[in-house]
Each structure stands twice: as structure tokens, then as C-alpha cells.
Amino acid sequence: MIERIHLAILRELARQGSVTAAATALHLTQSALSHSIKKLEQQAGTTLWDKDGRSVRLTQAGSHLLSQAERLLPQFERLEQKLQQFASNEAGTLHIGMECHPCYQWLLQVVKPFLAAAPGMDIDVRQQFQFGGMAALFNQEIDLLITPDPIRKAAIEFEAVFPYELVLVVSKQHPLSQQQQVSAAQLSKERLLTYPVELSRLDIFQQFLLPAQCLPRQHKTLEDTDIILQMVAADRGVTALPDWLARQYASKLPLSLLRLGERGIQKHIYVGCRQQERQNTPIATFIQLAKGAVAPVAAPAPDPH
């Protein structure tokens, strides 16, 4: 009953905002597009959209079908892309998903040698997923998932490729900057800046603050690393980052790095893939290079003179 064109129509309608624009994007006449949806509505026994003049509003059934279209159509498109690559003997594209907000600079240390080692193979990096990174990996929307917090599932294999320590970053003006380490209780008076990630995935909360039954005075989320650290340098808050990344910024900004507790928080970057594809040459090559990658070297601070 449901054909791919029905899913494509609803997706384009949501993207374009009108039946006319959706028909143009799909290279259909407006009457052909409307007829296709009307036929599906008759077969399903329910309406998918209501028209109000030139505007169109999806019904509950239409909205549900749209959500499925946004999940299924990318899989069709990936499948077609793979078939085209087989037909033309092209190496194709390695699709990488990132769940590690501050790891992009580290990833670049892997991408450069990978492109040299795999001529003809492109790389596509995606940092946001409507259904999450694991779902994207299961649904074959990506080939590799880079994350500091692997979820162990059957048919998915994760490998630890790079160790780091999570550290607290404060301004050199901050009273804590004179210390070597910080306690969870001391952060209860601080404004904590983090990426916009669920608390369940923020190690500063899960492995440091909450076990000590502490919370920061204020928690503010920001998306950009540079902005976060400019705010910290201006003593507008503190943040927690991988040590290698914090050192890189501390060479250019007035920042101090403190250990979180006596032992610190030790972490790894992991690379995950579908188990049946672990020995595929591009995936095996990327993981091998990732294991040998080093943290980006901090640029020297400019000479003030």
C-alpha cells in the first residue's frame, strides 16, 4: 500500500512548505502529487493532510508517516548510493558519526592519513542524529560512531582508541587556579558551562558531582568550544574538557587546568562499527589509524613583544 513516493512527498511537503513547491522539487505535477496521496488515503481509510487555502496541515496519521519517512528514506538513499558505487567500481564514502563534542580536532589527526591511505574514499562526518548515534549505526546511516560513552549492544563492536583525562578548566583569575585539584563540594559555588548534552552523558555530573551529592550553583549550556573557553577565560564560569584540548587552549588563553578529585576522571575515545563490517578495509584502516593518532599539538602562544 505505501510506496516510496508517498514518503518522499510527505518529506518534501515538510521541507518546502507547500504542495506546489513539493511537486516542483519531486519533478511532479501538482495534480499527480495530490492524486498519489489521495489514492493512499483511500486505501488506508484515513486522511494524511488537511488543506486550508494554499496551506497544508498534516493530520496525526500524516505526521506519523512523515516521522517514518525521515527514518526510512535515508536508508533507501544509502542503499542506492552503495549500489551505484558497486556499479561504477568507486570506493565510496565512509560515513562517521560524532558523539564527542570536543573531539573534532582529534578526528582531523586521523582523517588526513586515512585519505592518503585510501585513495578514492571520501569521508562524511555527522555530528547530530535525530534518533541518536547508536540508532544511526544500527540503521546503516553511518559506518562508524566516535563516542566517549559506548553502549554495548549485540552486533556492534567498540574499540578504545585514545585515552585522555577530563579536567576542570578555570580562569587564571579564579581563586581555584592556585590549586592542583578540586573537590566536588568546591564546585557547588560555581557556574558550570557545558555542551548541550543530557546530564546522563556528562561525566562531570555522573562521575564527579552527583556521586558526592553536589550540584553547581548554575549550569549553563553552550554549543561552541571557543565561546565556552572565552567565557571561562573571562571568569564567567568553569568547564570540564579533555586534558589535551584544554592544554591547547591554555597556550593561547589565561586558563588553568585542575584535576577532578584525587585520581581524576580517566576516559577513552571509542570507535564503534557493525561487527560484520569490522574487517572491511576502509573501516579496519580507519580504526588502525585512530589507535595511532595523537592529540593535536598546541600552537605556541604569540610573543607579546
PDB file of C-alpha atoms in Angstrom:
ATOM      1  CA  MET A   1       0.000   0.000   0.000  1.00  0.00           C
ATOM      2  CA  ILE A   2       2.677   2.507   0.995  1.00  0.00           C
ATOM      3  CA  GLU A   3       5.186   3.305  -1.728  1.00  0.00           C
ATOM      4  CA  ARG A   4       8.429   5.196  -1.527  1.00  0.00           C
ATOM      5  CA  ILE A   5       6.943   8.141  -3.443  1.00  0.00           C
ATOM      6  CA  HIS A   6       4.386   8.650  -0.664  1.00  0.00           C
ATOM      7  CA  LEU A   7       7.194   9.019   1.881  1.00  0.00           C
ATOM      8  CA  ALA A   8       9.106  11.350  -0.435  1.00  0.00           C
ATOM      9  CA  ILE A   9       6.026  13.535  -0.934  1.00  0.00           C
ATOM     10  CA  LEU A  10       5.472  13.995   2.798  1.00  0.00           C
ATOM     11  CA  ARG A  11       9.145  14.743   3.408  1.00  0.00           C
ATOM     12  CA  GLU A  12       9.256  17.358   0.646  1.00  0.00           C
ATOM     13  CA  LEU A  13       5.987  18.866   1.839  1.00  0.00           C
ATOM     14  CA  ALA A  14       7.545  19.344   5.280  1.00  0.00           C
ATOM     15  CA  ARG A  15      10.731  20.773   3.734  1.00  0.00           C
ATOM     16  CA  GLN A  16       9.135  23.037   1.131  1.00  0.00           C
ATOM     17  CA  GLY A  17       6.014  24.151   2.988  1.00  0.00           C
ATOM     18  CA  SER A  18       3.535  23.867   0.121  1.00  0.00           C
ATOM     19  CA  VAL A  19       2.138  21.315  -2.315  1.00  0.00           C
ATOM     20  CA  THR A  20       3.313  23.372  -5.299  1.00  0.00           C
ATOM     21  CA  ALA A  21       6.906  23.607  -4.076  1.00  0.00           C
ATOM     22  CA  ALA A  22       6.975  19.918  -3.081  1.00  0.00           C
ATOM     23  CA  ALA A  23       5.711  18.894  -6.529  1.00  0.00           C
ATOM     24  CA  THR A  24       8.401  21.028  -8.188  1.00  0.00           C
ATOM     25  CA  ALA A  25      11.145  19.504  -6.022  1.00  0.00           C
ATOM     26  CA  LEU A  26       9.986  15.990  -6.920  1.00  0.00           C
ATOM     27  CA  HIS A  27       9.530  16.822 -10.634  1.00  0.00           C
ATOM     28  CA  LEU A  28       5.818  16.009 -10.435  1.00  0.00           C
ATOM     29  CA  THR A  29       2.759  17.947 -11.441  1.00  0.00           C
ATOM     30  CA  GLN A  30       0.690  19.228  -8.549  1.00  0.00           C
ATOM     31  CA  SER A  31      -2.260  17.096  -9.659  1.00  0.00           C
ATOM     32  CA  ALA A  32      -0.099  13.954  -9.846  1.00  0.00           C
ATOM     33  CA  LEU A  33       1.227  14.579  -6.342  1.00  0.00           C
ATOM     34  CA  SER A  34      -2.245  15.168  -4.898  1.00  0.00           C
ATOM     35  CA  HIS A  35      -3.639  12.131  -6.726  1.00  0.00           C
ATOM     36  CA  SER A  36      -0.890   9.898  -5.322  1.00  0.00           C
ATOM     37  CA  ILE A  37      -1.649  10.926  -1.731  1.00  0.00           C
ATOM     38  CA  LYS A  38      -5.418  10.746  -2.278  1.00  0.00           C
ATOM     39  CA  LYS A  39      -5.080   7.163  -3.533  1.00  0.00           C
ATOM     40  CA  LEU A  40      -3.082   6.227  -0.407  1.00  0.00           C
ATOM     41  CA  GLU A  41      -5.669   7.910   1.813  1.00  0.00           C
ATOM     42  CA  GLN A  42      -8.435   5.867   0.167  1.00  0.00           C
ATOM     43  CA  GLN A  43      -6.525   2.631   0.663  1.00  0.00           C
ATOM     44  CA  ALA A  44      -5.610   3.464   4.259  1.00  0.00           C
ATOM     45  CA  GLY A  45      -9.043   4.807   5.146  1.00  0.00           C
ATOM     46  CA  THR A  46      -7.661   7.956   6.767  1.00  0.00           C
ATOM     47  CA  THR A  47      -6.608  11.447   5.706  1.00  0.00           C
ATOM     48  CA  LEU A  48      -2.948  12.496   5.753  1.00  0.00           C
ATOM     49  CA  TRP A  49      -3.366  16.246   5.357  1.00  0.00           C
ATOM     50  CA  ASP A  50      -5.971  18.974   5.512  1.00  0.00           C
ATOM     51  CA  LYS A  51      -5.901  21.927   3.138  1.00  0.00           C
ATOM     52  CA  ASP A  52      -6.682  25.444   4.272  1.00  0.00           C
ATOM     53  CA  GLY A  53      -6.426  27.650   1.218  1.00  0.00           C
ATOM     54  CA  ARG A  54      -2.865  27.325  -0.016  1.00  0.00           C
ATOM     55  CA  SER A  55      -1.505  25.947   3.231  1.00  0.00           C
ATOM     56  CA  VAL A  56      -1.451  22.276   4.190  1.00  0.00           C
ATOM     57  CA  ARG A  57      -1.570  20.818   7.699  1.00  0.00           C
ATOM     58  CA  LEU A  58      -0.630  17.203   8.339  1.00  0.00           C
ATOM     59  CA  THR A  59      -3.090  15.116  10.316  1.00  0.00           C
ATOM     60  CA  GLN A  60      -1.936  12.866  13.138  1.00  0.00           C
ATOM     61  CA  ALA A  61      -1.642   9.999  10.634  1.00  0.00           C
ATOM     62  CA  GLY A  62       0.298  12.217   8.234  1.00  0.00           C
ATOM     63  CA  SER A  63       2.693  13.347  10.954  1.00  0.00           C
ATOM     64  CA  HIS A  64       3.351   9.737  11.941  1.00  0.00           C
ATOM     65  CA  LEU A  65       4.034   8.765   8.334  1.00  0.00           C
ATOM     66  CA  LEU A  66       6.382  11.763   7.998  1.00  0.00           C
ATOM     67  CA  SER A  67       8.410  10.626  11.019  1.00  0.00           C
ATOM     68  CA  GLN A  68       8.804   7.206   9.397  1.00  0.00           C
ATOM     69  CA  ALA A  69       9.735   8.826   6.075  1.00  0.00           C
ATOM     70  CA  GLU A  70      12.567  10.755   7.750  1.00  0.00           C
ATOM     71  CA  ARG A  71      13.889   7.463   9.152  1.00  0.00           C
ATOM     72  CA  LEU A  72      13.418   5.207   6.118  1.00  0.00           C
ATOM     73  CA  LEU A  73      14.280   7.431   3.158  1.00  0.00           C
ATOM     74  CA  PRO A  74      17.938   7.975   4.209  1.00  0.00           C
ATOM     75  CA  GLN A  75      18.321   4.184   4.322  1.00  0.00           C
ATOM     76  CA  PHE A  76      16.967   3.873   0.777  1.00  0.00           C
ATOM     77  CA  GLU A  77      19.317   6.621  -0.358  1.00  0.00           C
ATOM     78  CA  ARG A  78      22.330   4.962   1.276  1.00  0.00           C
ATOM     79  CA  LEU A  79      21.413   1.637  -0.353  1.00  0.00           C
ATOM     80  CA  GLU A  80      21.161   3.243  -3.778  1.00  0.00           C
ATOM     81  CA  GLN A  81      24.478   5.022  -3.227  1.00  0.00           C
ATOM     82  CA  LYS A  82      26.145   1.716  -2.373  1.00  0.00           C
ATOM     83  CA  LEU A  83      24.717   0.015  -5.475  1.00  0.00           C
ATOM     84  CA  GLN A  84      25.929   2.887  -7.652  1.00  0.00           C
ATOM     85  CA  GLN A  85      29.389   2.562  -6.126  1.00  0.00           C
ATOM     86  CA  PHE A  86      29.432  -1.158  -6.874  1.00  0.00           C
ATOM     87  CA  ALA A  87      28.320  -0.480 -10.450  1.00  0.00           C
ATOM     88  CA  SER A  88      30.991   2.175 -11.080  1.00  0.00           C
ATOM     89  CA  ASN A  89      33.766   0.488  -9.049  1.00  0.00           C
ATOM     90  CA  GLU A  90      34.076   3.566  -6.850  1.00  0.00           C
ATOM     91  CA  ALA A  91      35.488   3.292  -3.335  1.00  0.00           C
ATOM     92  CA  GLY A  92      32.605   5.331  -1.942  1.00  0.00           C
ATOM     93  CA  THR A  93      32.245   7.308   1.288  1.00  0.00           C
ATOM     94  CA  LEU A  94      32.983   6.421   4.901  1.00  0.00           C
ATOM     95  CA  HIS A  95      30.186   7.936   6.993  1.00  0.00           C
ATOM     96  CA  ILE A  96      31.317   8.841  10.517  1.00  0.00           C
ATOM     97  CA  GLY A  97      29.078   9.896  13.392  1.00  0.00           C
ATOM     98  CA  MET A  98      30.431  12.013  16.254  1.00  0.00           C
ATOM     99  CA  GLU A  99      29.034  11.909  19.785  1.00  0.00           C
ATOM    100  CA  CYS A 100      32.122  13.570  21.229  1.00  0.00           C
ATOM    101  CA  HIS A 101      31.643  17.346  21.031  1.00  0.00           C
ATOM    102  CA  PRO A 102      35.266  18.340  21.762  1.00  0.00           C
ATOM    103  CA  CYS A 103      36.886  15.548  19.687  1.00  0.00           C
ATOM    104  CA  TYR A 104      36.743  17.161  16.261  1.00  0.00           C
ATOM    105  CA  GLN A 105      40.360  18.359  16.326  1.00  0.00           C
ATOM    106  CA  TRP A 106      41.485  14.874  17.317  1.00  0.00           C
ATOM    107  CA  LEU A 107      39.479  13.400  14.437  1.00  0.00           C
ATOM    108  CA  LEU A 108      41.374  15.580  11.959  1.00  0.00           C
ATOM    109  CA  GLN A 109      44.568  13.789  13.037  1.00  0.00           C
ATOM    110  CA  VAL A 110      43.009  10.564  11.714  1.00  0.00           C
ATOM    111  CA  VAL A 111      41.279  11.933   8.612  1.00  0.00           C
ATOM    112  CA  LYS A 112      44.424  13.214   6.923  1.00  0.00           C
ATOM    113  CA  PRO A 113      46.373   9.906   6.924  1.00  0.00           C
ATOM    114  CA  PHE A 114      43.176   7.970   6.157  1.00  0.00           C
ATOM    115  CA  LEU A 115      42.550   9.952   2.972  1.00  0.00           C
ATOM    116  CA  ALA A 116      46.169   9.326   1.982  1.00  0.00           C
ATOM    117  CA  ALA A 117      45.869   5.596   2.695  1.00  0.00           C
ATOM    118  CA  ALA A 118      42.501   5.154   0.944  1.00  0.00           C
ATOM    119  CA  PRO A 119      42.606   6.848  -2.482  1.00  0.00           C
ATOM    120  CA  GLY A 120      39.130   7.414  -3.879  1.00  0.00           C
ATOM    121  CA  MET A 121      37.464   7.054  -0.474  1.00  0.00           C
ATOM    122  CA  ASP A 122      35.671  10.143   0.811  1.00  0.00           C
ATOM    123  CA  ILE A 123      34.737  10.953   4.412  1.00  0.00           C
ATOM    124  CA  ASP A 124      31.470  12.422   5.669  1.00  0.00           C
ATOM    125  CA  VAL A 125      31.229  13.473   9.327  1.00  0.00           C
ATOM    126  CA  ARG A 126      27.860  13.916  11.007  1.00  0.00           C
ATOM    127  CA  GLN A 127      27.513  15.368  14.472  1.00  0.00           C
ATOM    128  CA  GLN A 128      23.745  15.311  15.038  1.00  0.00           C
ATOM    129  CA  PHE A 129      21.308  12.432  14.779  1.00  0.00           C
ATOM    130  CA  GLN A 130      17.549  12.588  15.058  1.00  0.00           C
ATOM    131  CA  PHE A 131      17.466   9.085  16.585  1.00  0.00           C
ATOM    132  CA  GLY A 132      20.890   9.087  18.284  1.00  0.00           C
ATOM    133  CA  GLY A 133      24.263   7.767  17.226  1.00  0.00           C
ATOM    134  CA  MET A 134      23.598   4.113  18.088  1.00  0.00           C
ATOM    135  CA  ALA A 135      20.341   4.143  16.137  1.00  0.00           C
ATOM    136  CA  ALA A 136      22.159   5.719  13.184  1.00  0.00           C
ATOM    137  CA  LEU A 137      24.747   2.925  13.332  1.00  0.00           C
ATOM    138  CA  PHE A 138      22.075   0.211  13.574  1.00  0.00           C
ATOM    139  CA  ASN A 139      20.073   1.785  10.716  1.00  0.00           C
ATOM    140  CA  GLN A 140      23.173   1.952   8.493  1.00  0.00           C
ATOM    141  CA  GLU A 141      23.038   5.733   8.274  1.00  0.00           C
ATOM    142  CA  ILE A 142      26.686   5.812   9.399  1.00  0.00           C
ATOM    143  CA  ASP A 143      29.573   3.332   9.202  1.00  0.00           C
ATOM    144  CA  LEU A 144      31.482   4.378  12.322  1.00  0.00           C
ATOM    145  CA  LEU A 145      30.485   6.012  15.604  1.00  0.00           C
ATOM    146  CA  ILE A 146      33.020   8.005  17.646  1.00  0.00           C
ATOM    147  CA  THR A 147      31.958   8.342  21.276  1.00  0.00           C
ATOM    148  CA  PRO A 148      33.436   8.547  24.797  1.00  0.00           C
ATOM    149  CA  ASP A 149      30.463   6.559  26.146  1.00  0.00           C
ATOM    150  CA  PRO A 150      29.946   3.299  24.226  1.00  0.00           C
ATOM    151  CA  ILE A 151      26.701   1.392  24.676  1.00  0.00           C
ATOM    152  CA  ARG A 152      27.377  -2.315  24.484  1.00  0.00           C
ATOM    153  CA  LYS A 153      24.941  -3.984  22.092  1.00  0.00           C
ATOM    154  CA  ALA A 154      24.939  -7.240  20.166  1.00  0.00           C
ATOM    155  CA  ALA A 155      26.298  -6.915  16.623  1.00  0.00           C
ATOM    156  CA  ILE A 156      28.104  -3.632  17.482  1.00  0.00           C
ATOM    157  CA  GLU A 157      31.826  -3.646  18.277  1.00  0.00           C
ATOM    158  CA  PHE A 158      33.624  -0.813  20.083  1.00  0.00           C
ATOM    159  CA  GLU A 159      37.368  -0.323  20.374  1.00  0.00           C
ATOM    160  CA  ALA A 160      39.166   2.097  22.684  1.00  0.00           C
ATOM    161  CA  VAL A 161      41.497   4.154  20.510  1.00  0.00           C
ATOM    162  CA  PHE A 162      42.649   7.181  22.530  1.00  0.00           C
ATOM    163  CA  PRO A 163      42.955   7.799  26.317  1.00  0.00           C
ATOM    164  CA  TYR A 164      42.507  11.169  27.974  1.00  0.00           C
ATOM    165  CA  GLU A 165      41.725  12.745  31.339  1.00  0.00           C
ATOM    166  CA  LEU A 166      38.760  15.024  31.932  1.00  0.00           C
ATOM    167  CA  VAL A 167      39.973  18.169  33.739  1.00  0.00           C
ATOM    168  CA  LEU A 168      38.400  21.294  35.149  1.00  0.00           C
ATOM    169  CA  VAL A 169      39.293  24.496  33.297  1.00  0.00           C
ATOM    170  CA  VAL A 170      39.174  27.822  35.160  1.00  0.00           C
ATOM    171  CA  SER A 171      40.385  31.343  34.540  1.00  0.00           C
ATOM    172  CA  LYS A 172      43.805  32.272  35.888  1.00  0.00           C
ATOM    173  CA  GLN A 173      41.912  34.991  37.799  1.00  0.00           C
ATOM    174  CA  HIS A 174      39.817  32.371  39.593  1.00  0.00           C
ATOM    175  CA  PRO A 175      40.741  31.506  43.222  1.00  0.00           C
ATOM    176  CA  LEU A 176      40.749  27.797  42.319  1.00  0.00           C
ATOM    177  CA  SER A 177      43.513  28.375  39.772  1.00  0.00           C
ATOM    178  CA  GLN A 178      46.070  28.186  42.596  1.00  0.00           C
ATOM    179  CA  GLN A 179      45.106  24.556  43.323  1.00  0.00           C
ATOM    180  CA  GLN A 180      46.260  21.319  41.693  1.00  0.00           C
ATOM    181  CA  GLN A 181      42.910  19.580  42.123  1.00  0.00           C
ATOM    182  CA  VAL A 182      39.329  20.412  43.024  1.00  0.00           C
ATOM    183  CA  SER A 183      36.639  18.681  45.085  1.00  0.00           C
ATOM    184  CA  ALA A 184      33.005  18.276  44.103  1.00  0.00           C
ATOM    185  CA  ALA A 185      31.941  20.440  47.058  1.00  0.00           C
ATOM    186  CA  GLN A 186      34.033  23.325  45.758  1.00  0.00           C
ATOM    187  CA  LEU A 187      32.049  23.338  42.504  1.00  0.00           C
ATOM    188  CA  SER A 188      28.792  23.916  44.365  1.00  0.00           C
ATOM    189  CA  LYS A 189      29.598  27.640  44.283  1.00  0.00           C
ATOM    190  CA  GLU A 190      30.497  27.710  40.592  1.00  0.00           C
ATOM    191  CA  ARG A 191      28.730  28.442  37.322  1.00  0.00           C
ATOM    192  CA  LEU A 192      29.390  25.342  35.207  1.00  0.00           C
ATOM    193  CA  LEU A 193      29.488  25.660  31.404  1.00  0.00           C
ATOM    194  CA  THR A 194      28.920  22.508  29.342  1.00  0.00           C
ATOM    195  CA  TYR A 195      27.846  21.406  25.905  1.00  0.00           C
ATOM    196  CA  PRO A 196      24.068  20.943  25.416  1.00  0.00           C
ATOM    197  CA  VAL A 197      24.130  17.236  26.263  1.00  0.00           C
ATOM    198  CA  GLU A 198      21.815  15.278  28.567  1.00  0.00           C
ATOM    199  CA  LEU A 199      23.060  15.196  32.167  1.00  0.00           C
ATOM    200  CA  SER A 200      23.191  11.402  31.943  1.00  0.00           C
ATOM    201  CA  ARG A 201      26.017  11.768  29.411  1.00  0.00           C
ATOM    202  CA  LEU A 202      28.018  14.483  31.150  1.00  0.00           C
ATOM    203  CA  ASP A 203      30.866  12.874  33.099  1.00  0.00           C
ATOM    204  CA  ILE A 204      31.365  15.947  35.260  1.00  0.00           C
ATOM    205  CA  PHE A 205      27.908  15.224  36.700  1.00  0.00           C
ATOM    206  CA  GLN A 206      27.771  11.421  36.558  1.00  0.00           C
ATOM    207  CA  GLN A 207      31.310  10.635  37.762  1.00  0.00           C
ATOM    208  CA  PHE A 208      32.076  13.632  39.966  1.00  0.00           C
ATOM    209  CA  LEU A 209      29.249  15.858  41.200  1.00  0.00           C
ATOM    210  CA  LEU A 210      26.287  13.507  41.641  1.00  0.00           C
ATOM    211  CA  PRO A 211      28.192  10.720  43.488  1.00  0.00           C
ATOM    212  CA  ALA A 212      29.201  13.412  46.006  1.00  0.00           C
ATOM    213  CA  GLN A 213      25.599  14.711  46.107  1.00  0.00           C
ATOM    214  CA  CYS A 214      26.705  18.097  44.825  1.00  0.00           C
ATOM    215  CA  LEU A 215      25.419  20.410  42.113  1.00  0.00           C
ATOM    216  CA  PRO A 216      26.908  23.603  40.684  1.00  0.00           C
ATOM    217  CA  ARG A 217      25.415  26.949  41.633  1.00  0.00           C
ATOM    218  CA  GLN A 218      24.327  27.368  37.996  1.00  0.00           C
ATOM    219  CA  HIS A 219      24.524  25.174  34.897  1.00  0.00           C
ATOM    220  CA  LYS A 220      24.647  26.885  31.500  1.00  0.00           C
ATOM    221  CA  THR A 221      24.951  25.128  28.112  1.00  0.00           C
ATOM    222  CA  LEU A 222      26.788  26.477  25.067  1.00  0.00           C
ATOM    223  CA  GLU A 223      27.442  24.747  21.745  1.00  0.00           C
ATOM    224  CA  ASP A 224      30.802  26.164  20.710  1.00  0.00           C
ATOM    225  CA  THR A 225      34.117  25.242  22.371  1.00  0.00           C
ATOM    226  CA  ASP A 226      35.724  28.601  21.568  1.00  0.00           C
ATOM    227  CA  ILE A 227      32.851  30.520  23.164  1.00  0.00           C
ATOM    228  CA  ILE A 228      32.896  28.297  26.252  1.00  0.00           C
ATOM    229  CA  LEU A 229      36.601  28.885  26.799  1.00  0.00           C
ATOM    230  CA  GLN A 230      36.398  32.607  26.080  1.00  0.00           C
ATOM    231  CA  MET A 231      33.737  32.752  28.807  1.00  0.00           C
ATOM    232  CA  VAL A 232      35.955  30.760  31.169  1.00  0.00           C
ATOM    233  CA  ALA A 233      38.973  32.958  30.406  1.00  0.00           C
ATOM    234  CA  ALA A 234      36.838  35.996  31.310  1.00  0.00           C
ATOM    235  CA  ASP A 235      35.998  34.290  34.633  1.00  0.00           C
ATOM    236  CA  ARG A 236      32.333  33.903  33.675  1.00  0.00           C
ATOM    237  CA  GLY A 237      32.245  30.230  34.610  1.00  0.00           C
ATOM    238  CA  VAL A 238      34.236  26.975  34.703  1.00  0.00           C
ATOM    239  CA  THR A 239      34.100  23.960  32.409  1.00  0.00           C
ATOM    240  CA  ALA A 240      35.331  20.362  32.085  1.00  0.00           C
ATOM    241  CA  LEU A 241      37.207  19.262  28.950  1.00  0.00           C
ATOM    242  CA  PRO A 242      39.675  16.597  27.798  1.00  0.00           C
ATOM    243  CA  ASP A 243      43.154  17.481  29.049  1.00  0.00           C
ATOM    244  CA  TRP A 244      44.722  17.596  25.576  1.00  0.00           C
ATOM    245  CA  LEU A 245      42.119  20.061  24.312  1.00  0.00           C
ATOM    246  CA  ALA A 246      42.328  22.215  27.445  1.00  0.00           C
ATOM    247  CA  ARG A 247      46.132  22.416  27.118  1.00  0.00           C
ATOM    248  CA  GLN A 248      45.777  23.510  23.514  1.00  0.00           C
ATOM    249  CA  TYR A 249      43.595  26.461  24.519  1.00  0.00           C
ATOM    250  CA  ALA A 250      45.653  27.229  27.630  1.00  0.00           C
ATOM    251  CA  SER A 251      48.588  28.043  25.337  1.00  0.00           C
ATOM    252  CA  LYS A 252      46.574  30.963  23.959  1.00  0.00           C
ATOM    253  CA  LEU A 253      44.196  31.983  26.760  1.00  0.00           C
ATOM    254  CA  PRO A 254      44.685  32.715  30.506  1.00  0.00           C
ATOM    255  CA  LEU A 255      43.429  29.319  31.690  1.00  0.00           C
ATOM    256  CA  SER A 256      44.399  26.864  34.438  1.00  0.00           C
ATOM    257  CA  LEU A 257      43.761  23.117  34.454  1.00  0.00           C
ATOM    258  CA  LEU A 258      42.788  21.244  37.645  1.00  0.00           C
ATOM    259  CA  ARG A 259      42.398  17.537  38.320  1.00  0.00           C
ATOM    260  CA  LEU A 260      38.870  16.461  39.277  1.00  0.00           C
ATOM    261  CA  GLY A 261      39.365  14.805  42.642  1.00  0.00           C
ATOM    262  CA  GLU A 262      42.470  12.942  43.810  1.00  0.00           C
ATOM    263  CA  ARG A 263      42.505  10.376  40.999  1.00  0.00           C
ATOM    264  CA  GLY A 264      40.978  12.401  38.211  1.00  0.00           C
ATOM    265  CA  ILE A 265      38.458  11.139  35.636  1.00  0.00           C
ATOM    266  CA  GLN A 266      40.129   8.846  33.111  1.00  0.00           C
ATOM    267  CA  LYS A 267      38.338   8.397  29.784  1.00  0.00           C
ATOM    268  CA  HIS A 268      38.797   6.924  26.291  1.00  0.00           C
ATOM    269  CA  ILE A 269      37.585   7.808  22.839  1.00  0.00           C
ATOM    270  CA  TYR A 270      35.942   4.735  21.297  1.00  0.00           C
ATOM    271  CA  VAL A 271      35.205   3.862  17.677  1.00  0.00           C
ATOM    272  CA  GLY A 272      32.203   1.618  17.072  1.00  0.00           C
ATOM    273  CA  CYS A 273      31.119  -0.243  13.942  1.00  0.00           C
ATOM    274  CA  ARG A 274      28.801  -3.063  12.922  1.00  0.00           C
ATOM    275  CA  GLN A 275      30.543  -6.308  13.865  1.00  0.00           C
ATOM    276  CA  GLN A 276      30.066  -7.913  10.446  1.00  0.00           C
ATOM    277  CA  GLU A 277      31.889  -4.971   8.813  1.00  0.00           C
ATOM    278  CA  ARG A 278      34.858  -4.774  11.212  1.00  0.00           C
ATOM    279  CA  GLN A 279      37.238  -6.342   8.685  1.00  0.00           C
ATOM    280  CA  ASN A 280      36.112  -4.165   5.768  1.00  0.00           C
ATOM    281  CA  THR A 281      39.279  -2.484   4.515  1.00  0.00           C
ATOM    282  CA  PRO A 282      38.203   1.186   4.947  1.00  0.00           C
ATOM    283  CA  ILE A 283      36.829   0.564   8.454  1.00  0.00           C
ATOM    284  CA  ALA A 284      39.820  -1.514   9.553  1.00  0.00           C
ATOM    285  CA  THR A 285      42.183   1.125   8.150  1.00  0.00           C
ATOM    286  CA  PHE A 286      40.412   3.970   9.960  1.00  0.00           C
ATOM    287  CA  ILE A 287      40.410   2.155  13.319  1.00  0.00           C
ATOM    288  CA  GLN A 288      44.089   1.260  12.985  1.00  0.00           C
ATOM    289  CA  LEU A 289      44.987   4.875  12.233  1.00  0.00           C
ATOM    290  CA  ALA A 290      42.779   6.085  15.101  1.00  0.00           C
ATOM    291  CA  LYS A 291      44.734   3.895  17.525  1.00  0.00           C
ATOM    292  CA  GLY A 292      47.936   5.584  16.461  1.00  0.00           C
ATOM    293  CA  ALA A 293      46.609   9.141  16.422  1.00  0.00           C
ATOM    294  CA  VAL A 294      47.991  11.628  18.910  1.00  0.00           C
ATOM    295  CA  ALA A 295      46.358  14.683  20.418  1.00  0.00           C
ATOM    296  CA  PRO A 296      46.742  17.866  18.359  1.00  0.00           C
ATOM    297  CA  VAL A 297      49.835  19.808  19.329  1.00  0.00           C
ATOM    298  CA  ALA A 298      49.088  23.143  20.957  1.00  0.00           C
ATOM    299  CA  ALA A 299      50.230  26.114  18.954  1.00  0.00           C
ATOM    300  CA  PRO A 300      52.757  28.303  20.798  1.00  0.00           C
ATOM    301  CA  ALA A 301      51.347  31.416  22.401  1.00  0.00           C
ATOM    302  CA  PRO A 302      52.090  34.608  20.435  1.00  0.00           C
ATOM    303  CA  ASP A 303      55.045  36.660  21.666  1.00  0.00           C
ATOM    304  CA  PRO A 304      53.550  39.698  23.477  1.00  0.00           C
ATOM    305  CA  HIS A 305      56.622  41.686  22.425  1.00  0.00           C
TER     306      HIS A 305
END
